[in-house]
Amino acid sequence: MSLMETRRAQMFPVLDAAQVETARRFASGEARVFTAGEQIYEVGERGVPAWLLLDGTIEVTRHDGLDHSEGVFVAGPGHFTGEVSQLGGRGTIAAARAGPQGATALPFDAPHLRALLIGAAELGEIVMRALILRRMGLLEAGVSGSILVGAAGHPDVVRLEGFLSRNAYPHSRLDALGDGEGHAIVERLGVAADELPLMICPNGTVLRRPTNAEAANCLGILLPLDPNKLYDVVIVGAGPAGLATAVYAASEGLSVLALDQRATGGQAGASARIENYLGFPTGISGQALAGRAWNQAQKFGAEIAVPIEVVRLNCDAPWRTGDPLRLDLSDGTTVQAKTVVIASGARYRRPGIANIDDLEGAGVSYWASAVEAKLCEGEDVALVGGGNSAGQAVAFLAPKVGRLHLIVRGPGLEATMSRYLIERIAALPNVELHTHTEIIALEGDRSGGLTAATCHNHETGVEVHRPLRHLFLFIGADPNAGWLQGCVETDAKGFVTTDADARLPLQTAMPGVFAIGDVRAGSTKRVAAAVGEGAAVVAQIHAFLAQAVTGA
């Protein structure tokens, strides 16, 4: 049964008279009267308020880019509209219009909706749970979201599917080949092969081979940033460390902006299951953990901009205490901050294989999500790596594939992987462990994808040529700190150094700039440690800001 069926009462609660009166105190304006059939908001529309219905009905629907639609629910008096997009003013993934008798409803824009969630705790819990469950329900199979038109496994299709999935936006795919609907769309629009894939947004806009940023703009994911606004804190990276900082800083009244070039969750967000994180004895996926943190940050008013890349911390001019810090962004704009938190994590490490760049996304992957698992279902795959991330990926992929070749350079897994993962892998009948081995060559190209790999055993000297369409690389990561060049100090490996013995131990050599999580030299590379540093840095930010005010 679907979430809509099993948790409908929690998704669409009816507020009683006392709860409606409590909610009135937080409304962002007077009640508005909508005429019968009047459109209240459309899919993808930004800045849509949630509406608390006082009289009449509101019909909530969802539809896709080809204008296929279906009803979600009919709101009556005491119901409220909206899902978690309303908390941050992003494009909504549902539409609403007044029913046959019209509707009278109270508006709650993003700031007033957040004020309700925080200022009326019991009512806020009911509303927050409903907003989250509705988003989850709208992600379930059904007529909803963008339509991708392209070939399964095409690098740009995989990229867009991964981007939309990681950012929790519904989508579906039509095959551009064959004689189906996807092919008919390509023929009707006269689309050339090098313009594929298409993305048909819910508002009908057709994008040809869009970038992630273009897709985000079409869906209302990415909101414009004010270059004149001075934030208390700008966080670069929305992994566990950055999200923790956003939650704690925003909940304590600081103005917060978090930036990430891909999606919330960082590398942890791609983990199929995290089982050693405190409080989740049955495990939790990295995406679910990141989603919960994102919801919390939204609740407290943190702004989160995805996908946007910080290309440089601007430190050309002499820096003085009290001067704004400036961050140059990939879209050519700049944001200003009183403090900056470096939580940019690490980049996936690439092996030294000549044509590896051409095959990334075309058979070579650095994570194992549901998108990749579906592509290699029933096939033989190889996975390189002996750490916990590799172990979690093996446990996730093995039940879905034919045979999984686990390749490690060392003599085994004991020195690098947790015992519970080693035992789980040992119990998987279709996993074959290859020790003292590395991949030295790959065959294939971007258009045709990966076709084969050559493995070399350092102990025996034997080389094996293995036909292969899917290769997963979990061989560690390098610090994502290139955008900081010339501004902060790093160690020999490029990790950002902080002064552990100073009053502000997470501050870098540049005043007001802090480093946390995987990018920081000496950090413990665990999700819990990253979250802990994200919380700890907020106290140090308060101390820095207080010092800047007093001049002490």
Short mmCIF file of C-alpha atoms in Angstrom, two decimals, residues 39-331:
data_model
loop_
_atom_site.label_atom_id
_atom_site.label_comp_id
_atom_site.label_asym_id
_atom_site.label_seq_id
_atom_site.Cartn_x
_atom_site.Cartn_y
_atom_site.Cartn_z
CA GLN A 39 -6.00 28.59 -9.86
CA ILE A 40 -4.30 29.10 -6.48
CA TYR A 41 -0.83 27.90 -7.43
CA GLU A 42 0.85 25.82 -10.12
CA VAL A 43 3.57 23.16 -10.09
CA GLY A 44 7.01 24.79 -10.02
CA GLU A 45 5.74 28.16 -8.78
CA ARG A 46 8.11 29.79 -6.29
CA GLY A 47 7.13 31.58 -3.09
CA VAL A 48 3.75 29.87 -2.78
CA PRO A 49 2.20 30.22 0.69
CA ALA A 50 0.53 27.37 2.53
CA TRP A 51 -3.21 27.98 2.83
CA LEU A 52 -5.41 27.14 5.84
CA LEU A 53 -8.90 26.55 4.52
CA LEU A 54 -11.73 28.28 6.42
CA ASP A 55 -14.59 27.62 3.99
CA GLY A 56 -15.22 25.80 0.71
CA THR A 57 -12.78 23.36 -0.87
CA ILE A 58 -9.39 23.35 -2.56
CA GLU A 59 -8.50 20.62 -5.06
CA VAL A 60 -4.82 19.62 -4.95
CA THR A 61 -3.45 17.82 -8.00
CA ARG A 62 -0.12 16.71 -9.41
CA HIS A 63 0.90 16.52 -13.06
CA ASP A 64 3.89 15.85 -15.28
CA GLY A 65 5.46 17.73 -18.16
CA LEU A 66 3.06 16.17 -20.70
CA ASP A 67 0.05 17.49 -18.77
CA HIS A 68 -1.04 14.10 -17.44
CA SER A 69 -2.65 14.87 -14.08
CA GLU A 70 -4.30 13.16 -11.14
CA GLY A 71 -5.91 14.28 -7.92
CA VAL A 72 -4.01 14.20 -4.62
CA PHE A 73 -6.69 15.30 -2.15
CA VAL A 74 -9.59 17.70 -1.72
CA ALA A 75 -9.09 20.06 1.20
CA GLY A 76 -12.04 21.16 3.27
CA PRO A 77 -12.38 23.52 6.26
CA GLY A 78 -9.55 22.87 8.75
CA HIS A 79 -7.20 21.42 6.12
CA PHE A 80 -4.05 23.23 5.03
CA THR A 81 -2.19 22.98 1.74
CA GLY A 82 1.53 22.70 1.03
CA GLU A 83 4.58 20.46 1.42
CA VAL A 84 8.16 21.13 2.53
CA SER A 85 8.90 23.32 -0.54
CA GLN A 86 6.78 25.99 1.13
CA LEU A 87 9.26 26.28 4.02
CA GLY A 88 11.96 27.72 1.78
CA GLY A 89 9.91 29.34 -0.98
CA ARG A 90 11.04 26.78 -3.59
CA GLY A 91 8.94 25.62 -6.49
CA THR A 92 6.09 23.45 -5.30
CA ILE A 93 5.59 19.97 -6.76
CA ALA A 94 1.78 20.08 -6.61
CA ALA A 95 -0.91 22.41 -7.93
CA ALA A 96 -4.11 23.72 -6.35
CA ARG A 97 -7.35 25.38 -7.47
CA ALA A 98 -10.54 26.38 -5.69
CA GLY A 99 -13.36 23.84 -5.72
CA PRO A 100 -16.83 24.24 -7.29
CA GLN A 101 -18.10 26.44 -4.43
CA GLY A 102 -14.96 28.53 -4.21
CA ALA A 103 -12.73 28.78 -1.13
CA THR A 104 -11.78 31.11 1.70
CA ALA A 105 -8.33 30.56 3.15
CA LEU A 106 -5.62 32.14 5.32
CA PRO A 107 -2.11 32.51 3.81
CA PHE A 108 1.12 31.43 5.53
CA ASP A 109 4.20 32.53 3.60
CA ALA A 110 7.55 30.87 4.35
CA PRO A 111 8.60 33.08 7.33
CA HIS A 112 5.14 32.91 8.94
CA LEU A 113 4.86 29.15 8.34
CA ARG A 114 8.22 28.65 10.07
CA ALA A 115 7.06 30.90 12.91
CA LEU A 116 4.04 28.64 13.35
CA LEU A 117 6.18 25.51 13.45
CA ILE A 118 8.43 26.97 16.15
CA GLY A 119 5.99 29.18 18.08
CA ALA A 120 3.19 26.61 18.51
CA ALA A 121 5.08 23.40 19.28
CA GLU A 122 2.23 20.87 19.36
CA LEU A 123 0.45 22.30 16.33
CA GLY A 124 3.81 22.78 14.62
CA GLU A 125 4.57 19.09 15.02
CA ILE A 126 1.30 18.15 13.28
CA VAL A 127 1.95 20.57 10.42
CA MET A 128 5.64 19.65 9.98
CA ARG A 129 4.90 15.93 9.88
CA ALA A 130 2.20 16.50 7.26
CA LEU A 131 4.49 18.65 5.08
CA ILE A 132 7.20 15.97 5.12
CA LEU A 133 4.83 13.06 4.48
CA ARG A 134 3.20 14.88 1.59
CA ARG A 135 6.55 15.39 -0.09
CA MET A 136 7.32 11.69 0.38
CA GLY A 137 3.90 10.76 -0.99
CA LEU A 138 4.36 12.96 -4.05
CA LEU A 139 7.63 11.14 -4.77
CA GLU A 140 5.85 7.79 -4.97
CA ALA A 141 4.97 6.34 -8.35
CA GLY A 142 2.32 8.37 -10.08
CA VAL A 143 1.76 11.20 -12.51
CA SER A 144 4.18 13.78 -11.21
CA GLY A 145 7.26 15.82 -12.00
CA SER A 146 9.65 16.13 -14.90
CA ILE A 147 9.99 13.73 -17.82
CA LEU A 148 13.42 12.81 -19.13
CA VAL A 149 13.56 11.66 -22.74
CA GLY A 150 16.70 9.71 -23.50
CA ALA A 151 18.36 6.31 -23.47
CA ALA A 152 18.76 4.39 -20.22
CA GLY A 153 22.38 4.46 -19.15
CA HIS A 154 23.29 7.53 -21.19
CA PRO A 155 25.72 9.58 -19.05
CA ASP A 156 23.55 12.72 -19.07
CA VAL A 157 20.40 10.72 -18.29
CA VAL A 158 22.19 9.09 -15.34
CA ARG A 159 23.44 12.51 -14.20
CA LEU A 160 19.98 14.11 -14.31
CA GLU A 161 18.28 11.11 -12.68
CA GLY A 162 20.86 11.23 -9.91
CA PHE A 163 20.45 14.99 -9.44
CA LEU A 164 16.65 14.81 -9.25
CA SER A 165 16.68 11.76 -6.97
CA ARG A 166 19.27 13.21 -4.59
CA ASN A 167 17.23 16.43 -4.33
CA ALA A 168 13.93 14.55 -3.87
CA TYR A 169 12.13 15.73 -7.01
CA PRO A 170 9.80 13.33 -8.82
CA HIS A 171 10.60 12.36 -12.38
CA SER A 172 10.16 9.63 -14.95
CA ARG A 173 11.94 8.62 -18.14
CA LEU A 174 10.80 7.87 -21.69
CA ASP A 175 13.07 6.00 -24.08
CA ALA A 176 14.10 8.09 -27.08
CA LEU A 177 14.76 4.93 -29.07
CA GLY A 178 12.25 2.45 -30.46
CA ASP A 179 8.75 3.48 -31.53
CA GLY A 180 7.23 4.63 -28.23
CA GLU A 181 6.10 7.98 -26.86
CA GLY A 182 9.67 9.16 -26.21
CA HIS A 183 10.67 8.62 -29.83
CA ALA A 184 7.50 10.39 -31.02
CA ILE A 185 8.38 13.45 -28.90
CA VAL A 186 11.90 13.57 -30.35
CA GLU A 187 10.51 13.32 -33.89
CA ARG A 188 7.83 15.98 -33.29
CA LEU A 189 10.30 18.48 -31.85
CA GLY A 190 12.99 17.74 -34.43
CA VAL A 191 15.61 17.06 -31.76
CA ALA A 192 19.11 16.08 -32.91
CA ALA A 193 20.92 13.21 -31.20
CA ASP A 194 23.47 15.55 -29.62
CA GLU A 195 20.64 17.53 -28.00
CA LEU A 196 19.44 14.54 -25.96
CA PRO A 197 18.37 13.97 -23.30
CA LEU A 198 15.37 16.24 -23.14
CA MET A 199 13.88 17.34 -19.86
CA ILE A 200 10.21 18.31 -19.98
CA CYS A 201 9.44 20.32 -16.86
CA PRO A 202 6.00 20.14 -15.23
CA ASN A 203 5.16 23.60 -16.66
CA GLY A 204 5.75 22.25 -20.18
CA THR A 205 9.14 23.89 -20.74
CA VAL A 206 11.44 21.67 -22.80
CA LEU A 207 15.16 21.75 -21.98
CA ARG A 208 17.69 20.19 -24.35
CA ARG A 209 20.58 18.43 -22.62
CA PRO A 210 20.27 20.68 -19.58
CA THR A 211 22.88 21.24 -16.93
CA ASN A 212 21.89 20.55 -13.34
CA ALA A 213 21.57 24.30 -12.74
CA GLU A 214 19.24 24.71 -15.74
CA ALA A 215 17.12 21.82 -14.47
CA ALA A 216 17.02 23.38 -11.00
CA ASN A 217 15.91 26.75 -12.36
CA CYS A 218 13.11 25.16 -14.36
CA LEU A 219 11.80 23.37 -11.26
CA GLY A 220 12.18 26.32 -8.90
CA ILE A 221 14.79 24.50 -6.79
CA LEU A 222 17.39 27.24 -7.02
CA LEU A 223 16.34 30.60 -5.59
CA PRO A 224 18.05 33.90 -6.51
CA LEU A 225 20.57 35.10 -3.93
CA ASP A 226 20.84 38.73 -2.85
CA PRO A 227 24.46 39.87 -3.38
CA ASN A 228 23.89 42.80 -0.99
CA LYS A 229 22.72 40.67 1.94
CA LEU A 230 25.30 40.12 4.66
CA TYR A 231 24.83 36.68 6.23
CA ASP A 232 26.07 35.83 9.70
CA VAL A 233 27.24 32.48 8.37
CA VAL A 234 27.80 31.11 4.87
CA ILE A 235 28.47 27.36 4.82
CA VAL A 236 30.21 25.87 1.81
CA GLY A 237 29.05 22.26 1.53
CA ALA A 238 25.75 20.69 2.60
CA GLY A 239 26.98 17.31 3.79
CA PRO A 240 26.43 16.15 7.39
CA ALA A 241 28.89 18.72 8.79
CA GLY A 242 27.43 21.64 6.85
CA LEU A 243 23.83 20.67 7.54
CA ALA A 244 24.56 20.35 11.27
CA THR A 245 26.02 23.85 11.26
CA ALA A 246 22.96 25.15 9.39
CA VAL A 247 20.53 23.59 11.87
CA TYR A 248 22.32 24.77 15.03
CA ALA A 249 23.20 28.24 13.72
CA ALA A 250 19.73 28.97 12.32
CA SER A 251 18.01 27.64 15.44
CA GLU A 252 20.07 30.13 17.47
CA GLY A 253 18.94 33.09 15.40
CA LEU A 254 21.88 33.50 13.01
CA SER A 255 21.20 34.24 9.35
CA VAL A 256 22.52 31.22 7.46
CA LEU A 257 23.20 30.33 3.84
CA ALA A 258 24.44 26.86 2.86
CA LEU A 259 25.78 26.25 -0.66
CA ASP A 260 26.37 22.94 -2.44
CA GLN A 261 27.19 22.19 -6.05
CA ARG A 262 25.26 18.89 -6.25
CA ALA A 263 22.81 18.01 -3.49
CA THR A 264 22.42 17.92 0.26
CA GLY A 265 24.09 15.03 2.02
CA GLY A 266 27.56 15.13 0.46
CA GLN A 267 29.29 11.77 0.11
CA ALA A 268 27.22 10.40 2.99
CA GLY A 269 24.07 11.21 1.01
CA ALA A 270 25.04 8.56 -1.55
CA SER A 271 25.37 5.83 1.08
CA ALA A 272 22.73 3.12 0.77
CA ARG A 273 22.71 2.41 4.51
CA ILE A 274 24.54 3.85 7.50
CA GLU A 275 24.31 1.36 10.36
CA ASN A 276 26.77 2.73 12.91
CA TYR A 277 25.25 6.19 13.36
CA LEU A 278 24.00 6.73 16.91
CA GLY A 279 20.25 6.36 17.33
CA PHE A 280 19.52 4.29 14.21
CA PRO A 281 19.98 0.64 15.21
CA THR A 282 18.36 -0.64 12.00
CA GLY A 283 20.35 1.80 9.87
CA ILE A 284 19.34 4.76 7.74
CA SER A 285 20.21 5.69 4.18
CA GLY A 286 22.44 8.68 3.69
CA GLN A 287 19.75 10.37 1.61
CA ALA A 288 17.13 9.90 4.34
CA LEU A 289 19.49 11.28 6.99
CA ALA A 290 20.32 14.28 4.80
CA GLY A 291 16.62 14.81 4.06
CA ARG A 292 15.78 14.98 7.75
CA ALA A 293 18.60 17.44 8.38
CA TRP A 294 17.49 19.54 5.38
CA ASN A 295 13.95 19.69 6.77
CA GLN A 296 15.27 20.81 10.15
CA ALA A 297 17.42 23.52 8.59
CA GLN A 298 14.44 24.74 6.55
CA LYS A 299 12.26 24.80 9.66
CA PHE A 300 14.66 27.16 11.42
CA GLY A 301 15.02 29.45 8.40
CA ALA A 302 18.39 28.48 6.91
CA GLU A 303 18.69 29.19 3.19
CA ILE A 304 20.09 26.29 1.17
CA ALA A 305 21.17 26.91 -2.43
CA VAL A 306 21.64 23.82 -4.64
CA PRO A 307 23.19 23.36 -7.15
CA ILE A 308 25.65 26.21 -7.01
CA GLU A 309 29.41 26.00 -6.75
CA VAL A 310 31.72 28.30 -4.83
CA VAL A 311 34.67 28.89 -7.11
CA ARG A 312 36.72 31.15 -4.84
CA LEU A 313 36.98 32.66 -1.40
CA ASN A 314 37.87 36.22 -2.33
CA CYS A 315 40.82 37.20 -0.18
CA ASP A 316 42.68 39.46 -2.61
CA ALA A 317 42.13 42.65 -0.60
CA PRO A 318 43.73 43.07 2.84
CA TRP A 319 41.34 41.60 5.38
CA ARG A 320 40.39 43.44 8.55
CA THR A 321 38.16 42.33 11.40
CA GLY A 322 34.64 43.47 10.58
CA ASP A 323 35.04 43.46 6.79
CA PRO A 324 32.62 41.16 4.94
CA LEU A 325 34.01 37.93 3.57
CA ARG A 326 33.13 37.43 -0.10
CA LEU A 327 32.53 34.21 -1.96
CA ASP A 328 32.56 34.11 -5.77
CA LEU A 329 29.97 31.72 -7.20
CA SER A 330 29.87 29.70 -10.41
CA ASP A 331 27.02 31.81 -11.83
#
